Short mmCIF file of C-alpha atoms in Angstrom, two decimals:
data_model
loop_
_atom_site.label_atom_id
_atom_site.label_comp_id
_atom_site.label_asym_id
_atom_site.label_seq_id
_atom_site.Cartn_x
_atom_site.Cartn_y
_atom_site.Cartn_z
CA MET A 1 6.04 -22.84 0.70
CA LEU A 2 5.76 -19.79 2.85
CA SER A 3 2.44 -18.67 3.85
CA LEU A 4 1.91 -15.29 5.68
CA THR A 5 -1.31 -14.14 7.14
CA MET A 6 -1.84 -11.28 9.54
CA ASN A 7 -4.74 -9.37 10.94
CA ASP A 8 -5.44 -5.69 10.27
CA ALA A 9 -4.05 -4.85 13.78
CA ALA A 10 -0.60 -6.67 12.96
CA ALA A 11 -0.48 -5.03 9.42
CA LEU A 12 -1.09 -1.74 11.14
CA ALA A 13 1.63 -2.23 13.57
CA LEU A 14 4.20 -3.37 11.05
CA GLY A 15 3.12 -0.53 8.55
CA VAL A 16 2.48 -3.18 5.83
CA HIS A 17 -0.51 -1.03 4.31
CA ASP A 18 0.81 2.38 4.68
CA HIS A 19 4.71 1.79 4.49
CA PRO A 20 5.52 -1.69 3.15
CA ALA A 21 9.24 -0.79 2.61
CA ALA A 22 10.58 -4.42 2.15
CA LEU A 23 7.71 -5.10 -0.33
CA THR A 24 8.03 -2.07 -2.22
CA PRO A 25 9.65 -2.12 -5.57
CA PRO A 26 12.47 0.24 -6.43
CA GLY A 27 10.99 3.54 -7.43
CA GLY A 28 7.50 2.53 -6.12
CA LEU A 29 4.52 1.06 -7.89
CA ALA A 30 4.85 1.63 -11.73
CA PRO A 31 2.67 4.30 -13.17
CA GLY A 32 0.79 1.73 -15.36
CA LEU A 33 -0.15 -0.28 -12.30
CA ARG A 34 -1.40 2.81 -10.52
CA GLY A 35 -3.53 3.33 -13.65
CA ARG A 36 -5.03 -0.02 -13.30
CA LEU A 37 -5.99 0.90 -9.54
CA ALA A 38 -7.36 4.13 -10.54
CA ASP A 39 -9.88 2.38 -13.05
CA GLY A 40 -11.03 0.65 -9.97
CA ILE A 41 -13.10 -2.69 -9.28
CA THR A 42 -16.75 -3.22 -9.14
CA ARG A 43 -19.14 -6.03 -8.26
CA ARG A 44 -21.37 -7.18 -11.20
CA GLY A 45 -23.88 -9.75 -10.14
CA ALA A 46 -21.95 -12.61 -8.53
CA VAL A 47 -18.54 -11.51 -9.83
CA LEU A 48 -15.87 -8.86 -9.02
CA THR A 49 -14.40 -7.28 -11.99
CA TRP A 50 -12.07 -4.44 -12.98
CA ALA A 51 -14.58 -1.43 -13.33
CA ASP A 52 -13.39 -0.96 -17.11
CA SER A 53 -14.15 -4.70 -17.94
CA THR A 54 -16.19 -5.43 -21.04
CA ALA A 55 -16.80 -9.03 -20.10
CA ASP A 56 -20.47 -10.12 -19.96
CA ALA A 57 -20.54 -10.64 -16.05
CA GLY A 58 -24.29 -11.41 -16.34
CA ALA A 59 -23.41 -14.86 -18.19
CA ALA A 60 -20.77 -15.81 -15.75
CA PRO A 61 -19.37 -18.61 -15.37
CA ALA A 62 -20.30 -19.05 -19.11
CA ALA A 63 -17.58 -21.60 -20.54
CA PHE A 64 -15.48 -21.35 -17.35
CA THR A 65 -15.77 -24.18 -14.58
CA ASP A 66 -16.99 -21.75 -11.99
CA LEU A 67 -17.20 -18.16 -11.02
CA THR A 68 -13.58 -18.21 -9.56
CA ALA A 69 -12.26 -19.36 -12.93
CA TRP A 70 -14.26 -16.51 -14.75
CA GLU A 71 -12.97 -13.75 -12.46
CA CYS A 72 -9.43 -15.01 -12.77
CA ALA A 73 -9.70 -15.05 -16.70
CA ASP A 74 -11.32 -11.48 -16.64
CA SER A 75 -9.17 -9.93 -14.22
CA SER A 76 -5.70 -11.27 -15.58
CA PHE A 77 -3.11 -8.83 -17.16
CA HIS A 78 0.51 -9.09 -17.87
CA LEU A 79 2.71 -7.20 -15.53
CA GLU A 80 5.52 -6.79 -17.85
CA ASP A 81 2.86 -4.61 -19.99
CA HIS A 82 2.90 -2.08 -17.42
CA VAL A 83 6.29 -2.42 -15.60
CA PRO A 84 9.77 -1.32 -17.12
CA VAL A 85 11.48 -4.57 -17.39
CA GLU A 86 13.59 -5.86 -20.07
CA VAL A 87 11.93 -8.57 -22.05
CA ARG A 88 14.32 -10.17 -24.53
CA THR A 89 13.19 -12.22 -27.56
CA VAL A 90 15.40 -15.49 -28.09
CA ASP A 91 14.24 -17.79 -30.71
CA ASP A 92 10.99 -15.74 -31.19
CA ALA A 93 10.15 -16.38 -27.51
CA PRO A 94 10.12 -13.68 -24.88
CA GLN A 95 12.70 -13.99 -21.98
CA ILE A 96 12.68 -12.28 -18.57
CA SER A 97 15.84 -12.53 -16.27
CA GLU A 98 15.56 -13.74 -12.76
CA ASP A 99 16.26 -10.03 -11.58
CA GLY A 100 13.28 -9.06 -13.91
CA GLN A 101 11.08 -11.76 -12.40
CA ARG A 102 11.85 -10.62 -9.16
CA LEU A 103 11.04 -6.87 -9.91
CA LEU A 104 7.67 -8.09 -11.52
CA LEU A 105 6.93 -10.09 -8.26
CA LEU A 106 7.56 -7.00 -6.26
CA HIS A 107 5.25 -4.76 -8.43
CA GLY A 108 2.65 -7.60 -8.16
CA ILE A 109 2.69 -7.82 -4.29
CA ALA A 110 2.61 -3.90 -4.08
CA LEU A 111 -0.36 -3.87 -6.53
CA ALA A 112 -2.15 -6.34 -4.18
CA LEU A 113 -1.35 -4.19 -1.10
CA GLU A 114 -2.96 -1.25 -2.78
CA PHE A 115 -5.58 -3.38 -4.41
CA ARG A 116 -6.84 -3.97 -0.72
CA ARG A 117 -7.79 -0.27 -0.56
CA LEU A 118 -10.25 -0.91 -3.40
CA LEU A 119 -12.11 -3.57 -1.41
CA THR A 120 -13.25 -1.30 1.36
CA GLY A 121 -15.00 0.84 -1.30
CA ALA A 122 -16.50 -2.16 -3.29
CA ASP A 123 -20.08 -3.15 -2.60
CA HIS A 124 -19.09 -5.70 -0.01
CA PRO A 125 -17.08 -8.10 -2.05
CA GLY A 126 -16.01 -10.07 1.12
CA PRO A 127 -12.39 -11.77 0.88
CA VAL A 128 -10.45 -11.54 -2.31
CA ARG A 129 -7.60 -13.58 -3.34
CA CYS A 130 -4.80 -11.78 -5.53
CA ILE A 131 -2.28 -14.20 -7.48
CA VAL A 132 0.79 -13.03 -8.71
CA ALA A 133 2.91 -15.42 -10.81
CA ALA A 134 6.17 -14.90 -12.73
CA ASN A 135 8.43 -17.19 -15.04
CA GLY A 136 11.05 -16.86 -17.42
CA THR A 137 8.41 -15.61 -20.32
CA ASN A 138 6.10 -13.42 -18.38
CA ALA A 139 4.47 -12.20 -15.35
CA THR A 140 0.74 -12.07 -14.35
CA PHE A 141 -1.64 -10.58 -11.94
CA ARG A 142 -5.19 -11.97 -11.42
CA PHE A 143 -7.89 -11.79 -8.42
CA HIS A 144 -10.78 -13.63 -7.49
CA ARG A 145 -13.25 -13.62 -4.64
CA ILE A 146 -12.74 -16.38 -2.18
CA ARG A 147 -15.48 -18.82 -2.30
CA ALA A 148 -15.84 -22.11 -0.61
CA GLY A 149 -15.00 -25.29 -2.80
CA GLN A 150 -13.38 -23.08 -5.67
CA SER A 151 -9.77 -22.53 -6.30
CA TRP A 152 -7.95 -21.17 -9.36
CA HIS A 153 -4.59 -22.36 -8.30
CA ASN A 154 -3.22 -25.55 -6.89
CA PRO A 155 -2.81 -25.08 -2.96
CA ASP A 156 0.65 -26.80 -3.12
CA LEU A 157 2.44 -23.69 -4.42
CA ASP A 158 5.86 -25.62 -4.49
CA GLY A 159 4.22 -27.94 -7.09
CA TYR A 160 4.71 -24.99 -9.61
CA ARG A 161 8.07 -25.91 -11.07
CA THR A 162 8.52 -23.10 -13.59
CA ASP A 163 6.35 -20.27 -11.83
CA LYS A 164 7.30 -18.22 -8.99
CA LEU A 165 3.73 -17.78 -7.20
CA VAL A 166 2.70 -15.36 -4.40
CA VAL A 167 -0.88 -15.70 -3.25
CA LEU A 168 -2.26 -12.66 -1.08
CA ASP A 169 -5.78 -13.43 0.66
CA LEU A 170 -7.35 -9.95 1.52
CA ALA A 171 -10.34 -9.75 3.99
CA PRO A 172 -11.21 -6.11 4.56
CA ALA A 173 -11.98 -5.23 7.95
CA ALA A 174 -15.73 -5.19 8.92
CA ARG A 175 -17.30 -1.65 8.49
#
């Protein structure tokens, strides 16, 4: 497992936020993902959601184990629905090539880096975790506020045998 954490000063020095060249997908972030960012995020009570979410945040966590699981379910969407990547159907099942999965991961990482900008405008959400996952059938992006004692994913990322997982912890600088 590779874990990369850097403070804002290092990210600024490396140009990660303004020019994340190595992490930018060819052609830049897909227009559909830019649209998701344009919709924005909002804090509703104890949870952070996409601003256009229709879920009942007042009932969170509802049927979910905790607020983190609720946020992950509410914020999750399929990257291949917004990124032009070939999804073949074989035996009635979707299949995405390794190159397609790599492209989806790059778009998910680029989305998370752009997502960080939304955090500075949100109602003090605190640190947020973005989780990007890709496998042979789909790729997802989801987020949740980081809470003590709550986690959506298994911290042993190498334990995911069929998924490629990228976890980005975003903590906006204090204002």
